[in-house]
Amino acid sequence: MAKPEVLFCLHFLGGSARSWQRLAYALGNAPTCVPVDLPGFGNAAGSMGFSVDAMADHVAAAIRSRAPARFGIAGHSMGAKVALALARRSEDGEPGLEGLTDLILVSGSPPSPEPIPEDRRARMIAWVDADPETRFREARAFVRDNVGAGLDPEAETRATADVLQASPQAWKAWLGSGAREDLCRRVGILHTPALILAGSEDADLGPDAQRALTAPHLARHRLVTVDGVGHLLPLERPETLADLLVAYLGDRSLPEAAPAPAVPPAYAALIASNRVNGRLRTALGARAAADDPFYRPEALDPVELAILRAVFARVLPVPGLDLAARLDRRLGSGGGDGWRFSALPPDPEAYRAGLRTLDAAARAAHGRPFLVLEGLHQDALLTLAQKGELTVPGSVGGQLDGDRMRFWFEDLRADAARLWLAHPASLARIGFSGIGAGGDRPGAIADGLPGFHQVGLDAPEPWEPRAAHEEAVR
């Protein structure tokens, strides 16, 4: 993929276009940085329109005015949420945004509501309308609290001035509304390649938050943690940011997904033979098809789908087989086995609640999302669910209690086994020959009518496939 000619840069809450000056200098023209003041900030402090959509409209107009053939969008914190909304518009074919090639997300606010502690949100809103002395003190503290090792005096002075220049109305609108907007389902899963950068010292939007809340929306991404950096990477280490950006644009290759499970030739020949019913043959062919790496969930949202993938990786790992996507597709279509535990809501609702309960339990027990926990910690939580002992202190509406989590996890394991066994490679592995019970295509079969003739113990038909372990000992 060709590199972007221009990089439109969107700043953090309280920042401005000049937050990117040092990065632009470090990059030179590879690519050319075009910083944009978002409405209510910097030279656009008098502009209105503070929702994510309104900000995206503002940036889209700036992109169209320059009309680059190929461009990237770098979004920092608040700007990252706007960048993700623009990427969805680009992939949906909005005129003027067709040239988007890359996303650079720095300490990004995710599509889902931003994880800001409510007491801190309230304090940040409270001081913005205070007297000038209080505002200066709090603005400087805001900058200092968001960096790792501190800024040089010039950078700190400039950053503090930017915070003070911001429209109080825009400041409060972002904290009270914009940061809370839930665009999770609308953004969905994007194809656009992305570099996600997170500071190791970023309390709210560091590596854990990026892996759990941003990465699930990006089918092709690379996540890099920058040690010793807080929330303000473009101000703290602009040269490091430039180096990372240049390295990424020079090599955007990503690890390839595991190949789909292969159906052994002998079993594939059985499927193709007259012994197998045509409808079953079609179904087996569909099940054998490789999963879409850009699958967009139907019943779950992208974060829930990512949690489900992590659960299946512990319960029944099958390289190359996306059990979570297959289950979500079934949930979205209303398909199922026709029954559920009476204590649980309908399957789609139960899965959403179970996955969110599991994530809440991980945060309560470890202070981290389920997605980023080590396997042993994930296993421990799943074991508690299996025993009916997984509870979340101070649980909120929509979560499941211990008993219902036990029922939910039993359903999940059954679904995992059923989805795995439905794949023809799995049927071949266990030597299942029931698919050859009868065909529906004209044509003679050497030993007469299709079906089974040997009914004694340990007397397989000559055409029956052998299980994988039997093949291994022959």
Short mmCIF file of C-alpha atoms in Angstrom, two decimals, residues 29-380:
data_model
loop_
_atom_site.label_atom_id
_atom_site.label_comp_id
_atom_site.label_asym_id
_atom_site.label_seq_id
_atom_site.Cartn_x
_atom_site.Cartn_y
_atom_site.Cartn_z
CA ASN A 29 7.86 16.19 4.76
CA ALA A 30 7.72 12.45 5.16
CA PRO A 31 4.74 12.80 5.36
CA THR A 32 3.71 16.45 5.59
CA CYS A 33 1.90 17.19 8.85
CA VAL A 34 -1.27 19.27 8.65
CA PRO A 35 -2.43 19.96 12.22
CA VAL A 36 -6.10 20.86 12.62
CA ASP A 37 -7.62 22.90 15.45
CA LEU A 38 -10.78 21.11 16.56
CA PRO A 39 -13.86 23.28 17.29
CA GLY A 40 -13.48 25.04 20.62
CA PHE A 41 -9.67 24.75 20.76
CA GLY A 42 -6.64 26.69 19.53
CA ASN A 43 -7.47 29.16 16.76
CA ALA A 44 -10.90 27.51 16.48
CA ALA A 45 -11.76 28.35 20.09
CA GLY A 46 -14.69 30.44 18.90
CA SER A 47 -16.12 27.71 16.67
CA MET A 48 -19.10 25.62 17.68
CA GLY A 49 -19.86 21.94 17.21
CA PHE A 50 -18.40 19.80 20.00
CA SER A 51 -19.88 16.36 19.39
CA VAL A 52 -17.71 13.68 17.76
CA ASP A 53 -19.75 13.96 14.55
CA ALA A 54 -19.46 17.76 14.47
CA MET A 55 -15.71 17.57 14.98
CA ALA A 56 -15.48 14.93 12.26
CA ASP A 57 -17.41 17.25 9.92
CA HIS A 58 -14.90 20.02 10.69
CA VAL A 59 -11.93 17.77 9.91
CA ALA A 60 -13.55 16.30 6.80
CA ALA A 61 -13.92 19.84 5.44
CA ALA A 62 -10.22 20.48 6.09
CA ILE A 63 -9.32 17.24 4.27
CA ARG A 64 -11.52 18.10 1.28
CA SER A 65 -10.06 21.59 1.04
CA ARG A 66 -6.61 20.11 0.58
CA ALA A 67 -7.86 17.11 -1.47
CA PRO A 68 -4.83 14.82 -1.05
CA ALA A 69 -4.70 11.65 -3.12
CA ARG A 70 -3.45 9.68 -0.12
CA PHE A 71 -3.60 10.78 3.50
CA GLY A 72 -3.37 9.52 7.03
CA ILE A 73 -5.04 10.75 10.19
CA ALA A 74 -3.16 11.01 13.48
CA GLY A 75 -5.48 11.34 16.45
CA HIS A 76 -4.25 12.06 19.96
CA SER A 77 -6.61 11.23 22.85
CA MET A 78 -9.82 13.11 22.01
CA GLY A 79 -8.61 13.41 18.43
CA ALA A 80 -8.34 9.62 18.11
CA LYS A 81 -12.05 9.15 18.65
CA VAL A 82 -12.70 11.67 15.90
CA ALA A 83 -10.15 9.88 13.68
CA LEU A 84 -11.93 6.54 14.15
CA ALA A 85 -15.27 8.12 13.24
CA LEU A 86 -13.68 9.55 10.08
CA ALA A 87 -12.19 6.16 9.19
CA ARG A 88 -15.66 4.60 9.35
CA ARG A 89 -16.97 7.34 7.05
CA SER A 90 -14.07 6.75 4.65
CA GLU A 91 -14.66 3.01 4.51
CA ASP A 92 -18.36 3.64 3.99
CA GLY A 93 -17.52 5.68 0.90
CA GLU A 94 -18.06 9.29 2.02
CA PRO A 95 -16.96 11.61 -0.81
CA GLY A 96 -13.64 13.33 -0.24
CA LEU A 97 -12.39 10.75 2.24
CA GLU A 98 -11.54 7.96 -0.20
CA GLY A 99 -7.77 8.47 0.07
CA LEU A 100 -7.37 7.42 3.71
CA THR A 101 -4.46 4.99 3.99
CA ASP A 102 -3.52 4.89 7.68
CA LEU A 103 -4.55 5.73 11.23
CA ILE A 104 -2.06 6.79 13.89
CA LEU A 105 -3.78 6.62 17.27
CA VAL A 106 -1.84 8.13 20.17
CA SER A 107 -3.20 7.47 23.67
CA GLY A 108 -6.53 7.32 21.93
CA SER A 109 -9.99 7.82 23.32
CA PRO A 110 -11.78 4.65 22.17
CA PRO A 111 -15.09 4.42 20.29
CA SER A 112 -16.78 3.30 23.52
CA PRO A 113 -17.15 5.68 26.48
CA GLU A 114 -13.77 6.85 27.71
CA PRO A 115 -12.72 5.29 31.05
CA ILE A 116 -12.34 8.49 33.11
CA PRO A 117 -13.01 8.15 36.86
CA GLU A 118 -16.12 10.14 37.63
CA ASP A 119 -14.55 12.09 40.49
CA ARG A 120 -11.75 13.31 38.22
CA ARG A 121 -14.23 14.20 35.48
CA ALA A 122 -16.19 16.29 37.98
CA ARG A 123 -13.05 18.10 39.18
CA MET A 124 -11.97 18.89 35.62
CA ILE A 125 -15.38 20.34 34.82
CA ALA A 126 -15.51 22.33 38.06
CA TRP A 127 -12.37 24.44 37.62
CA VAL A 128 -12.79 25.47 33.99
CA ASP A 129 -15.14 28.36 34.94
CA ALA A 130 -13.14 29.42 38.00
CA ASP A 131 -11.18 32.66 38.49
CA PRO A 132 -8.04 33.23 36.37
CA GLU A 133 -5.60 32.26 39.10
CA THR A 134 -7.38 28.97 39.80
CA ARG A 135 -7.69 28.23 36.10
CA PHE A 136 -3.97 28.78 35.54
CA ARG A 137 -3.04 26.58 38.50
CA GLU A 138 -5.38 23.78 37.44
CA ALA A 139 -4.41 23.99 33.76
CA ARG A 140 -0.73 23.62 34.64
CA ALA A 141 -1.56 20.74 37.01
CA PHE A 142 -3.57 19.08 34.23
CA VAL A 143 -0.53 19.15 31.93
CA ARG A 144 1.85 17.94 34.63
CA ASP A 145 -0.46 15.13 35.72
CA ASN A 146 -0.61 13.78 32.17
CA VAL A 147 3.11 13.36 31.48
CA GLY A 148 5.63 10.78 32.57
CA ALA A 149 8.96 12.44 33.36
CA GLY A 150 7.81 16.03 32.81
CA LEU A 151 8.11 18.54 29.98
CA ASP A 152 10.77 21.13 29.35
CA PRO A 153 9.68 24.62 30.52
CA GLU A 154 8.89 25.92 27.03
CA ALA A 155 6.71 22.94 26.12
CA GLU A 156 4.89 23.08 29.48
CA THR A 157 4.22 26.80 29.11
CA ARG A 158 2.84 26.34 25.61
CA ALA A 159 0.69 23.36 26.61
CA THR A 160 -0.72 25.26 29.61
CA ALA A 161 -1.55 28.23 27.40
CA ASP A 162 -3.40 25.93 25.00
CA VAL A 163 -5.52 24.54 27.83
CA LEU A 164 -6.39 28.07 28.97
CA GLN A 165 -7.25 29.12 25.42
CA ALA A 166 -9.80 26.32 25.06
CA SER A 167 -13.44 27.29 25.15
CA PRO A 168 -14.91 26.34 28.54
CA GLN A 169 -18.04 25.26 26.68
CA ALA A 170 -16.03 22.88 24.47
CA TRP A 171 -14.08 21.57 27.47
CA LYS A 172 -17.25 20.75 29.38
CA ALA A 173 -18.97 19.35 26.29
CA TRP A 174 -16.21 16.81 25.73
CA LEU A 175 -16.02 15.70 29.36
CA GLY A 176 -19.78 15.64 29.84
CA SER A 177 -20.83 14.27 26.45
CA GLY A 178 -18.21 13.64 23.76
CA ALA A 179 -16.03 11.34 25.86
CA ARG A 180 -19.16 9.44 26.89
CA GLU A 181 -20.42 8.86 23.33
CA ASP A 182 -20.67 5.18 22.50
CA LEU A 183 -19.69 4.68 18.86
CA CYS A 184 -18.64 1.07 19.40
CA ARG A 185 -21.18 -0.51 17.07
CA ARG A 186 -21.11 2.30 14.54
CA VAL A 187 -17.32 2.26 14.12
CA GLY A 188 -17.41 -1.54 14.03
CA ILE A 189 -14.26 -3.19 12.72
CA LEU A 190 -12.11 -1.16 10.33
CA HIS A 191 -9.87 -2.40 7.51
CA THR A 192 -7.65 0.70 7.57
CA PRO A 193 -4.12 -0.14 8.81
CA ALA A 194 -3.39 1.47 12.15
CA LEU A 195 -0.53 2.16 14.51
CA ILE A 196 -1.65 2.36 18.15
CA LEU A 197 0.76 4.09 20.54
CA ALA A 198 0.39 4.12 24.31
CA GLY A 199 2.52 5.51 27.11
CA SER A 200 3.44 3.08 29.85
CA GLU A 201 2.64 5.75 32.48
CA ASP A 202 -0.76 6.71 31.06
CA ALA A 203 -3.24 5.93 33.83
CA ASP A 204 -6.50 5.88 31.86
CA LEU A 205 -5.63 5.34 28.19
CA GLY A 206 -2.45 3.31 28.44
CA PRO A 207 -1.62 -0.07 26.86
CA ASP A 208 -4.36 -2.00 28.68
CA ALA A 209 -7.11 0.39 27.58
CA GLN A 210 -5.82 0.40 24.00
CA ARG A 211 -5.73 -3.40 23.78
CA ALA A 212 -9.14 -3.79 25.38
CA LEU A 213 -11.10 -0.88 23.88
CA THR A 214 -9.39 0.36 20.70
CA ALA A 215 -7.60 -2.63 19.16
CA PRO A 216 -10.82 -4.71 18.81
CA HIS A 217 -12.00 -2.17 16.22
CA LEU A 218 -8.92 -2.54 14.00
CA ALA A 219 -8.48 -5.69 11.93
CA ARG A 220 -4.97 -4.60 10.92
CA HIS A 221 -3.04 -2.86 13.65
CA ARG A 222 0.24 -2.72 15.51
CA LEU A 223 0.29 -1.67 19.18
CA VAL A 224 3.47 -0.15 20.62
CA THR A 225 4.03 0.81 24.24
CA VAL A 226 6.42 3.72 24.81
CA ASP A 227 8.15 3.30 28.16
CA GLY A 228 8.33 6.21 30.58
CA VAL A 229 5.75 8.29 28.71
CA GLY A 230 2.41 9.47 30.04
CA HIS A 231 -0.57 10.70 28.05
CA LEU A 232 1.11 13.45 26.02
CA LEU A 233 3.55 11.60 23.74
CA PRO A 234 3.60 14.31 20.99
CA LEU A 235 4.78 16.81 23.62
CA GLU A 236 6.92 14.50 25.73
CA ARG A 237 8.92 12.74 23.01
CA PRO A 238 8.14 14.11 19.56
CA GLU A 239 11.35 12.67 18.09
CA THR A 240 10.49 9.19 19.37
CA LEU A 241 7.00 9.55 17.93
CA ALA A 242 8.51 10.57 14.58
CA ASP A 243 10.85 7.57 14.58
CA LEU A 244 7.99 5.19 15.36
CA LEU A 245 5.84 6.72 12.65
CA VAL A 246 8.56 6.51 10.01
CA ALA A 247 9.34 2.90 10.96
CA TYR A 248 5.67 1.97 10.75
CA LEU A 249 5.14 3.61 7.37
CA GLY A 250 8.28 1.89 6.10
CA ASP A 251 7.00 -1.55 7.05
CA ARG A 252 3.28 -2.03 7.57
CA SER A 253 3.46 -5.81 7.36
CA LEU A 254 1.55 -7.59 10.07
CA PRO A 255 1.64 -11.22 11.28
CA GLU A 256 -0.43 -13.46 9.06
CA ALA A 257 -3.39 -15.30 10.52
CA ALA A 258 -3.13 -19.06 10.94
CA PRO A 259 -4.44 -20.94 7.89
CA ALA A 260 -7.88 -22.50 8.09
CA PRO A 261 -7.96 -26.13 9.29
CA ALA A 262 -7.28 -28.41 6.33
CA VAL A 263 -9.64 -31.23 5.43
CA PRO A 264 -7.58 -34.38 4.70
CA PRO A 265 -7.77 -35.48 1.04
CA ALA A 266 -9.45 -38.81 1.86
CA TYR A 267 -12.20 -37.08 3.83
CA ALA A 268 -12.60 -34.42 1.15
CA ALA A 269 -13.04 -37.25 -1.37
CA LEU A 270 -15.75 -38.79 0.82
CA ILE A 271 -17.57 -35.42 0.99
CA ALA A 272 -17.41 -35.16 -2.80
CA SER A 273 -18.65 -38.70 -3.36
CA ASN A 274 -22.15 -39.95 -4.11
CA ARG A 275 -22.40 -41.22 -0.55
CA VAL A 276 -23.01 -37.70 0.82
CA ASN A 277 -26.30 -35.87 0.48
CA GLY A 278 -26.07 -32.70 -1.62
CA ARG A 279 -27.45 -30.39 1.07
CA LEU A 280 -25.00 -31.78 3.61
CA ARG A 281 -22.15 -31.42 1.11
CA THR A 282 -23.04 -27.74 0.64
CA ALA A 283 -23.20 -27.19 4.41
CA LEU A 284 -19.84 -28.88 4.96
CA GLY A 285 -18.32 -26.75 2.21
CA ALA A 286 -19.57 -23.59 3.90
CA ARG A 287 -18.19 -24.72 7.25
CA ALA A 288 -14.80 -25.45 5.68
CA ALA A 289 -14.52 -21.97 4.15
CA ALA A 290 -11.88 -19.73 5.72
CA ASP A 291 -13.19 -17.18 8.22
CA ASP A 292 -13.28 -13.53 7.21
CA PRO A 293 -10.38 -11.69 8.92
CA PHE A 294 -12.46 -8.50 8.69
CA TYR A 295 -15.61 -10.04 10.12
CA ARG A 296 -17.99 -7.42 11.52
CA PRO A 297 -20.06 -8.76 14.43
CA GLU A 298 -23.83 -8.87 14.22
CA ALA A 299 -25.07 -9.70 17.73
CA LEU A 300 -22.07 -8.59 19.79
CA ASP A 301 -20.08 -5.38 19.55
CA PRO A 302 -16.36 -5.49 18.61
CA VAL A 303 -15.17 -5.37 22.22
CA GLU A 304 -17.48 -8.20 23.26
CA LEU A 305 -16.35 -10.22 20.23
CA ALA A 306 -12.72 -9.74 21.27
CA ILE A 307 -13.50 -10.95 24.81
CA LEU A 308 -15.32 -13.98 23.37
CA ARG A 309 -12.29 -14.81 21.22
CA ALA A 310 -10.10 -14.64 24.32
CA VAL A 311 -12.47 -16.99 26.18
CA PHE A 312 -12.53 -19.51 23.35
CA ALA A 313 -8.72 -19.37 23.23
CA ARG A 314 -8.75 -20.75 26.79
CA VAL A 315 -11.70 -23.15 26.44
CA LEU A 316 -11.06 -24.69 23.02
CA PRO A 317 -8.19 -23.14 21.03
CA VAL A 318 -8.38 -24.04 17.34
CA PRO A 319 -5.77 -22.23 15.20
CA GLY A 320 -7.31 -20.84 12.03
CA LEU A 321 -10.90 -21.31 13.17
CA ASP A 322 -12.73 -18.23 14.45
CA LEU A 323 -15.28 -19.87 16.73
CA ALA A 324 -16.31 -16.47 18.13
CA ALA A 325 -17.25 -15.08 14.72
CA ARG A 326 -19.15 -18.25 13.88
CA LEU A 327 -21.08 -18.06 17.14
CA ASP A 328 -21.83 -14.37 16.67
CA ARG A 329 -23.16 -15.05 13.18
CA ARG A 330 -25.45 -17.71 14.62
CA LEU A 331 -26.62 -15.37 17.38
CA GLY A 332 -27.25 -12.62 14.86
CA SER A 333 -29.33 -14.88 12.62
CA GLY A 334 -31.45 -16.19 15.49
CA GLY A 335 -30.18 -19.71 15.01
CA GLY A 336 -29.49 -22.06 17.88
CA ASP A 337 -30.24 -25.45 19.36
CA GLY A 338 -33.78 -24.51 20.38
CA TRP A 339 -33.40 -24.34 24.13
CA ARG A 340 -31.81 -22.28 26.91
CA PHE A 341 -31.66 -22.24 30.69
CA SER A 342 -34.79 -20.56 32.02
CA ALA A 343 -32.67 -18.44 34.35
CA LEU A 344 -30.90 -16.83 31.37
CA PRO A 345 -32.22 -14.24 28.93
CA PRO A 346 -32.28 -15.01 25.17
CA ASP A 347 -28.91 -16.13 23.82
CA PRO A 348 -27.67 -12.81 22.34
CA GLU A 349 -28.52 -10.93 25.51
CA ALA A 350 -27.04 -13.69 27.70
CA TYR A 351 -23.76 -13.65 25.78
CA ARG A 352 -23.43 -9.89 26.00
CA ALA A 353 -24.17 -9.94 29.72
CA GLY A 354 -21.87 -12.91 30.41
CA LEU A 355 -18.92 -11.37 28.58
CA ARG A 356 -19.36 -7.99 30.26
CA THR A 357 -19.69 -9.69 33.66
CA LEU A 358 -16.46 -11.59 33.02
CA ASP A 359 -14.66 -8.37 32.09
CA ALA A 360 -16.03 -6.58 35.15
CA ALA A 361 -14.84 -9.45 37.35
CA ALA A 362 -11.36 -9.20 35.84
CA ARG A 363 -11.22 -5.48 36.57
CA ALA A 364 -12.47 -6.02 40.12
CA ALA A 365 -9.98 -8.81 40.86
CA HIS A 366 -6.93 -7.55 38.96
CA GLY A 367 -7.62 -3.93 38.03
CA ARG A 368 -7.23 -4.89 34.36
CA PRO A 369 -9.54 -5.95 31.51
CA PHE A 370 -10.04 -9.67 30.86
CA LEU A 371 -8.45 -9.34 27.40
CA VAL A 372 -5.03 -8.36 28.75
CA LEU A 373 -4.76 -10.84 31.64
CA GLU A 374 -2.29 -13.69 31.50
CA GLY A 375 -3.77 -17.07 30.64
CA LEU A 376 -3.56 -18.39 34.21
CA HIS A 377 -5.59 -15.45 35.52
CA GLN A 378 -8.15 -15.86 32.74
CA ASP A 379 -8.41 -19.56 33.56
CA ALA A 380 -8.95 -18.79 37.23
#
